[in-house]
Coordinates of C-alpha atoms in Angstrom, one line a residue:
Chain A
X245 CA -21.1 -26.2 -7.2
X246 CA -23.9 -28.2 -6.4
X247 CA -25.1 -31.2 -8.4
X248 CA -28.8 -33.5 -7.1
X249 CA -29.8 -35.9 -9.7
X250 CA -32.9 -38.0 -9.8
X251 CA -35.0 -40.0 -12.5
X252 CA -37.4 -37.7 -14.2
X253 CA -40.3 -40.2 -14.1
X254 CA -41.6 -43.3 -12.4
X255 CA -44.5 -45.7 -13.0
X256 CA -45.6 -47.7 -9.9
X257 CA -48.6 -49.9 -9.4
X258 CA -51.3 -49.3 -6.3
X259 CA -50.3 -51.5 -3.0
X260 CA -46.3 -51.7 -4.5
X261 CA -43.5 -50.7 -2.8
X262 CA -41.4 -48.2 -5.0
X263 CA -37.8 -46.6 -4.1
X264 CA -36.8 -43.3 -5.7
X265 CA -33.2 -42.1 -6.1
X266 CA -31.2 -39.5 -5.1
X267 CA -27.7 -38.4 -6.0
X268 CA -25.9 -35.3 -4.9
X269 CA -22.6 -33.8 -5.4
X270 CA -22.6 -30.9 -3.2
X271 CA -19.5 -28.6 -1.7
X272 CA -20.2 -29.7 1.8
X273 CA -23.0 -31.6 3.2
X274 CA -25.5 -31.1 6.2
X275 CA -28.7 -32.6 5.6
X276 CA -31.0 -34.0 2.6
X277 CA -34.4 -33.8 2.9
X278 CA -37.4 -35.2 0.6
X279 CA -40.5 -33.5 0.1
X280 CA -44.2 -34.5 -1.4
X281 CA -45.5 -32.0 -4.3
X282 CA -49.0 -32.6 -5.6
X283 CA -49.3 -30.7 -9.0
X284 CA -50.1 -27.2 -8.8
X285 CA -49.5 -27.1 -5.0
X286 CA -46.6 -26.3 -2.2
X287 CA -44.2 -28.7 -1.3
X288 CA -44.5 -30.8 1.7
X289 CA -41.9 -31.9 4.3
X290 CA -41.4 -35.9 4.1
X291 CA -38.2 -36.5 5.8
X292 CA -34.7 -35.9 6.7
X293 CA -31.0 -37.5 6.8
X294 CA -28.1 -36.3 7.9
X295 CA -26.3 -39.4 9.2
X296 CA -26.0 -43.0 7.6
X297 CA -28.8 -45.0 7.7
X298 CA -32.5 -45.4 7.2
X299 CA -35.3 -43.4 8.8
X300 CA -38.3 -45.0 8.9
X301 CA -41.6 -43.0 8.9
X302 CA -45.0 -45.1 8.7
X303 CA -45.3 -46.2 4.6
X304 CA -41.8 -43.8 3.7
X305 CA -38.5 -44.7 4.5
X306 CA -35.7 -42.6 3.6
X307 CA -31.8 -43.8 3.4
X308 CA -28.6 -42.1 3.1
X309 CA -25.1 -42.8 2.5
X310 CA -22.8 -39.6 2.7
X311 CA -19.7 -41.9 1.5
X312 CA -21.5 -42.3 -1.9
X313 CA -23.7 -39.2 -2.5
X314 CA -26.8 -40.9 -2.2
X315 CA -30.1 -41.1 -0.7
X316 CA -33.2 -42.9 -1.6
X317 CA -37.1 -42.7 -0.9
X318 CA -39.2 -45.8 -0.2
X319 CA -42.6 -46.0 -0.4
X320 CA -44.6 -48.9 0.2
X321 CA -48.3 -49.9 0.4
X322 CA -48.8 -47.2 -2.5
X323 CA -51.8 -45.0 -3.2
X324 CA -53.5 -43.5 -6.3
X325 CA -52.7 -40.5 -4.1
X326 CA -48.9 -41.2 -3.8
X327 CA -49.2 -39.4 -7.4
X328 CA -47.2 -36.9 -7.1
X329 CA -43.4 -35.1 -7.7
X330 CA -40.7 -36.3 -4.8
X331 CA -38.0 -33.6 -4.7
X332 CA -34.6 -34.4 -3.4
X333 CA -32.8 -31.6 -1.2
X334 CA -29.2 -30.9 0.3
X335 CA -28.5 -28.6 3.0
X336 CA -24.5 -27.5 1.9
X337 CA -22.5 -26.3 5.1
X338 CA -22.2 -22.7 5.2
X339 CA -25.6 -22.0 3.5
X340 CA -27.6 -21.6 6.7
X341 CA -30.8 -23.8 5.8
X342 CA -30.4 -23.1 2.8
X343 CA -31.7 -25.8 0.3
X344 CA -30.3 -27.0 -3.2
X345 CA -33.2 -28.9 -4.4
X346 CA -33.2 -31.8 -7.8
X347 CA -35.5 -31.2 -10.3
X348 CA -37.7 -33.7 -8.8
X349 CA -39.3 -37.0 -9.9
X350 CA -42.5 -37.3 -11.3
X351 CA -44.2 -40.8 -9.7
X352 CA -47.5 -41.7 -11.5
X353 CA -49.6 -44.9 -9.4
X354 CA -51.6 -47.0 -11.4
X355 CA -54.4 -49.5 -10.6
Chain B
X284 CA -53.2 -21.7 12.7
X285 CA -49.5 -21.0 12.0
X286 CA -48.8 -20.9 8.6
X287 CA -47.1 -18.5 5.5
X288 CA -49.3 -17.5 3.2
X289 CA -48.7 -15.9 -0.8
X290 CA -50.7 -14.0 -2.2
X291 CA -52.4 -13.2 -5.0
X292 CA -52.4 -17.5 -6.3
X293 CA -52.0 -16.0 -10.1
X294 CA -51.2 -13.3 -11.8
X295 CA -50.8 -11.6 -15.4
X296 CA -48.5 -9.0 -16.0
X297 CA -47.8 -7.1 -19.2
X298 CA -44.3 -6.6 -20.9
X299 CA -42.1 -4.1 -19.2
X300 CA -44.2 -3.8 -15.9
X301 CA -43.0 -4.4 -12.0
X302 CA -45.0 -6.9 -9.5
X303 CA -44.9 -7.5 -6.0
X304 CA -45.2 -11.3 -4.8
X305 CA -46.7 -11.1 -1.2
X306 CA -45.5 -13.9 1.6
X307 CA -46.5 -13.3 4.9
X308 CA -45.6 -15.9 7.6
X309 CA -47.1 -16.0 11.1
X310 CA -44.7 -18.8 12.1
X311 CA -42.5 -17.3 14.3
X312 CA -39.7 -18.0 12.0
X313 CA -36.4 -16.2 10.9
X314 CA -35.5 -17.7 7.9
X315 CA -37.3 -16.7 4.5
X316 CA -36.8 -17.4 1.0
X317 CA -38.3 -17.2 -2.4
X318 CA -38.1 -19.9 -5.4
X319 CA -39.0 -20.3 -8.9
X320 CA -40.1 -23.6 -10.3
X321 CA -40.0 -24.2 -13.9
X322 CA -41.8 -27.3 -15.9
X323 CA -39.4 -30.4 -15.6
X324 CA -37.1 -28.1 -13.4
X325 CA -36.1 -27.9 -9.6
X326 CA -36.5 -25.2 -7.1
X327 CA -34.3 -22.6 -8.0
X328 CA -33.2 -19.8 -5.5
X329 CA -33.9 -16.4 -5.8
X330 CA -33.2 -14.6 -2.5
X331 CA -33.2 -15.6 1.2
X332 CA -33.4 -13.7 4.2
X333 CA -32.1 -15.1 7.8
X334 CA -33.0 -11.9 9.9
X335 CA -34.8 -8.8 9.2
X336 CA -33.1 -5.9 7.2
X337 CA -30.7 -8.4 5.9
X338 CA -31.1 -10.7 3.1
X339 CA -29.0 -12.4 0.1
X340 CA -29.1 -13.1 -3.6
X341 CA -29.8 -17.1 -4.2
X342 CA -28.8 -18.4 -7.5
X343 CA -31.0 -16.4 -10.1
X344 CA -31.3 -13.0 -8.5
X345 CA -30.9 -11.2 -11.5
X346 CA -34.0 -9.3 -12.2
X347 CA -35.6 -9.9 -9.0
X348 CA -35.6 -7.6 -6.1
X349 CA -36.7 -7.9 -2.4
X350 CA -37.1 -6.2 1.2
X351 CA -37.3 -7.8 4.9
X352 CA -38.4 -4.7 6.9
X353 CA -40.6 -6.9 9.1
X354 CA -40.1 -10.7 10.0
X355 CA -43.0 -11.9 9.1
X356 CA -42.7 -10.5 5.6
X357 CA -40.9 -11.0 2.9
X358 CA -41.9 -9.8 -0.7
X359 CA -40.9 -10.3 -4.0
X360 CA -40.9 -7.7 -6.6
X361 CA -40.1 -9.6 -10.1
X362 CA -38.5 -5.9 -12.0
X363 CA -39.2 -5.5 -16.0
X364 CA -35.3 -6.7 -16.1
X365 CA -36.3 -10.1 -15.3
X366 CA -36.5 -11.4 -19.3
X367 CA -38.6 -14.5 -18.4
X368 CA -40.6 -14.6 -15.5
X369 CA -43.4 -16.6 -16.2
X370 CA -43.3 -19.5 -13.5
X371 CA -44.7 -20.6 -10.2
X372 CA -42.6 -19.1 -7.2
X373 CA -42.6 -20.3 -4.2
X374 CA -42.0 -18.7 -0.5
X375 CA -40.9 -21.0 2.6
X376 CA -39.4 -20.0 6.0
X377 CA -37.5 -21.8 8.7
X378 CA -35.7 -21.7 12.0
X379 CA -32.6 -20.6 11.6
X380 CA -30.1 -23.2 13.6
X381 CA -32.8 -26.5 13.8
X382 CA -30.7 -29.0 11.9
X383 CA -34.0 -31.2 11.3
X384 CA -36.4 -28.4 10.6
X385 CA -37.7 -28.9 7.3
X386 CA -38.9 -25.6 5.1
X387 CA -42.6 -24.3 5.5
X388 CA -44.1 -23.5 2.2
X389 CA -46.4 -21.3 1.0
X390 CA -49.0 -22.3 -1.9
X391 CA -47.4 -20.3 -4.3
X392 CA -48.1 -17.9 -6.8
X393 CA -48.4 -18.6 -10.7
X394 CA -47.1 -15.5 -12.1
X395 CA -47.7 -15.4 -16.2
X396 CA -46.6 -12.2 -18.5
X397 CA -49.5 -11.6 -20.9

């Protein structure tokens, strides 16, 4: 079975850095991915790991550590609109691209 | 513009009635799928599609049916079986083999039963 937890809700100030967690327990494992989801709207792509290590991408990082089962987001310089759900995602082997997704955190910036 | 696009954004349906979900895609793609999000819950699966005339039940097909006659299509017909079906569903395609290739969404359509 598939398992991706994450903390329901975070509360971050504007121009902080913020890091948002991810842990899976997945039958097999070939990618995670994080994606952006404004309220009311479609997802949108943020990044992808599927070795060791961090990926940096302007103001997000993402990390992963297979060993573990877990992943985090890192967002720094933050935005009022940083607001916003992060969804965690894992890519089990066999499934195609296929995506098991968390039920995603809910990040609220504050001045 | 590429892009996959749902249709209607909302909808009411009465008790005991059938709808159709539109989700065309102009991507190129061969990968389809359809989700259901829920208030304080994840992306759950409902059916996916990786070529035309083929496709699978996802997690919570019961209820739901689909058809890929064309690749750039991929609708959703949420049958009077389906016991709660308010909630906001989501369509998204992919490659199909591109480790790195992230979903394509569409905007999604807020289904409620009246």
């Amino acid at each position: 079975g598939q398992n991706i937890d994450q903390p329901t809700e975070m509360t971050a100030t504007e121009g902080a850095i913020v890091q948002i967690n991810c842990t899976y327990q997945t039958s097999g494992f070939n990618g995670l991915f994080w994606y952006q989801q404004h309220a009311g709207e479609a997802p949108t792509f943020l990044s992808y790991n599927v070795l060791d290590g961090l990926e940096e991408k302007g103001r997000f990082s993402s990390f992963l550590s297979r060993s573990k089962g877990y992943s985090y987001l890192l967002l720094k310089e933050l935005q009022m609109k940083d607001s916003a759900s992060y969804l965690c995602a894992v890519r089990p082997t066999g499934g195609g691209n296929k995506l098991t997704f968390g039920t995603g955190t809910q990040l609220k910036v504050e001045l | 513009d590429g892009g996959i696009t749902q249709s209607p954004k909302y909808l009411f349906r009465k008790e005991g009635q059938n709808v159709t979900l539109s989700c065309e895609q102009n991507l190129n793609h061969d990968a389809m799928y359809w989700y259901r999000q829920d208030p304080g819950q994840g992306l759950r699966l409902i059916y996916y599609s990786q070529i035309v005339n083929d496709f699978q039940k996802g997690d919570i097909a019961e209820g739901y049916s689909v058809s890929r006659e064309k690749k750039e299509s991929f609708p959703l017909t949420v049958t009077s079986a389906q016991k709660n079906p308010t909630a906001f569903y989501l369509c998204a395609s992919s490659e199909v083999g591109m480790a790195s290739e992230g979903y394509t969404f569409g905007s999604g359509t807020r289904l409620t039963v009246v």
